[in-house]
XYZ file of C-alpha atoms in Angstrom:
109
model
C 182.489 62.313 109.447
C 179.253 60.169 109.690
C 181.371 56.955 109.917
C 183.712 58.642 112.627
C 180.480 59.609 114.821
C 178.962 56.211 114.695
C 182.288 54.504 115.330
C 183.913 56.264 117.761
C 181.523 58.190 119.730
C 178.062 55.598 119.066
C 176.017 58.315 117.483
C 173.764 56.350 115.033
C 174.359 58.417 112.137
C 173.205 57.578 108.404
C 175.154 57.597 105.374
C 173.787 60.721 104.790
C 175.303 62.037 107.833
C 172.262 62.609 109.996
C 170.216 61.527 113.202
C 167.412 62.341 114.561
C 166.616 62.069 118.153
C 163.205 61.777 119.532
C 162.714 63.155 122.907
C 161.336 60.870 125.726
C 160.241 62.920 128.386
C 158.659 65.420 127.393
C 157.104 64.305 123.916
C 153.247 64.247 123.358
C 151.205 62.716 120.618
C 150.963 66.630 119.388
C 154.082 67.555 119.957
C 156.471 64.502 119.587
C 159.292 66.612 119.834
C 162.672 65.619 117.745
C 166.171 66.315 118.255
C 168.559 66.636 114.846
C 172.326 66.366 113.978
C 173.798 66.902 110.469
C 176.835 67.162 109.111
C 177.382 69.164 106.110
C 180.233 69.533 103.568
C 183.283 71.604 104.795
C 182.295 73.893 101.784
C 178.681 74.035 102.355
C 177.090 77.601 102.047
C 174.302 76.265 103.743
C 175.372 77.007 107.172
C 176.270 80.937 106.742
C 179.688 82.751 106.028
C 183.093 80.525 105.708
C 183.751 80.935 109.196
C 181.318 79.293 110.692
C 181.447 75.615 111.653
C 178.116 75.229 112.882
C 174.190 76.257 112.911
C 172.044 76.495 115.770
C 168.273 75.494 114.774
C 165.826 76.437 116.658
C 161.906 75.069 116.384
C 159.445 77.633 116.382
C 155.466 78.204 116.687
C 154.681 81.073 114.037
C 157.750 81.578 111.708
C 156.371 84.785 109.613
C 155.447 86.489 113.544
C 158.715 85.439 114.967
C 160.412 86.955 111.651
C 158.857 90.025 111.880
C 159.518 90.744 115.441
C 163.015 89.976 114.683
C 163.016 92.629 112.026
C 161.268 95.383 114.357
C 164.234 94.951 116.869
C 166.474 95.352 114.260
C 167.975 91.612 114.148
C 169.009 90.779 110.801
C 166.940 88.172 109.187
C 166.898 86.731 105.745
C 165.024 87.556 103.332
C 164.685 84.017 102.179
C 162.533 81.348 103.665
C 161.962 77.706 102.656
C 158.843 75.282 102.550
C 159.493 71.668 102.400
C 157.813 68.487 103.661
C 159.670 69.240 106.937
C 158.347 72.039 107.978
C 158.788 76.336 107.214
C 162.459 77.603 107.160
C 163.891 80.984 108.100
C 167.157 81.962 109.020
C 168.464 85.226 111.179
C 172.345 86.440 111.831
C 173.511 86.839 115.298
C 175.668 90.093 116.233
C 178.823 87.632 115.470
C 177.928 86.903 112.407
C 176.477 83.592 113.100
C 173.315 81.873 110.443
C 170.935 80.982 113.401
C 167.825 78.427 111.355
C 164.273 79.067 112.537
C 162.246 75.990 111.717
C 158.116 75.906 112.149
C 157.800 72.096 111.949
C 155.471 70.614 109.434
C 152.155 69.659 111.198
C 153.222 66.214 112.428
C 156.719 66.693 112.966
């Protein structure tokens, strides 16, 4: 899939099957502000239930707040998160059914 964005549509993709797009207009030196695409495996549980093709992420200020208010208003959110040199990970579920990833960028990012 990497090769057939990069070839037919000019989407600079890397073997890995990602890009990252930095934004022009309205980055800062504190907030450069990125942009990311990424292909996963057709079997990837990564993404949420079989159905689902794709995953909205969304960047965030204050994950653990955001999480909780989710919670209160009776959202389902995982009970998982993730901390990795990219940033804090959290994911919630949409009333379709939908894995929706909540991202609090590492300082940086």
């Amino acid at each position: 899939m990497a090769a057939w964005y990069r070839d037919n549509l000019g989407v600079p993709m890397s073997e890995k099957g990602t890009v990252t797009f930095h934004w022009l207009d309205t980055a800062t030196n504190e907030y450069p502000g990125t942009t990311t695409m990424a292909l996963f495996a057709q079997d990837t549980k990564y993404i949420g239930e079989p159905h689902q093709r794709t995953m909205l992420n969304l960047r965030v200020d204050d994950l653990v707040s955001l999480m909780a208010k989710l919670k209160a208003r009776g959202v389902e959110v995982l009970p998982d998160t993730e901390d990795s040199e990219f940033g804090l990970f959290g994911w919630c579920v949409d009333p379709e059914g939908n894995r929706i990833e909540l991202w609090e960028p590492a300082e940086g990012m």
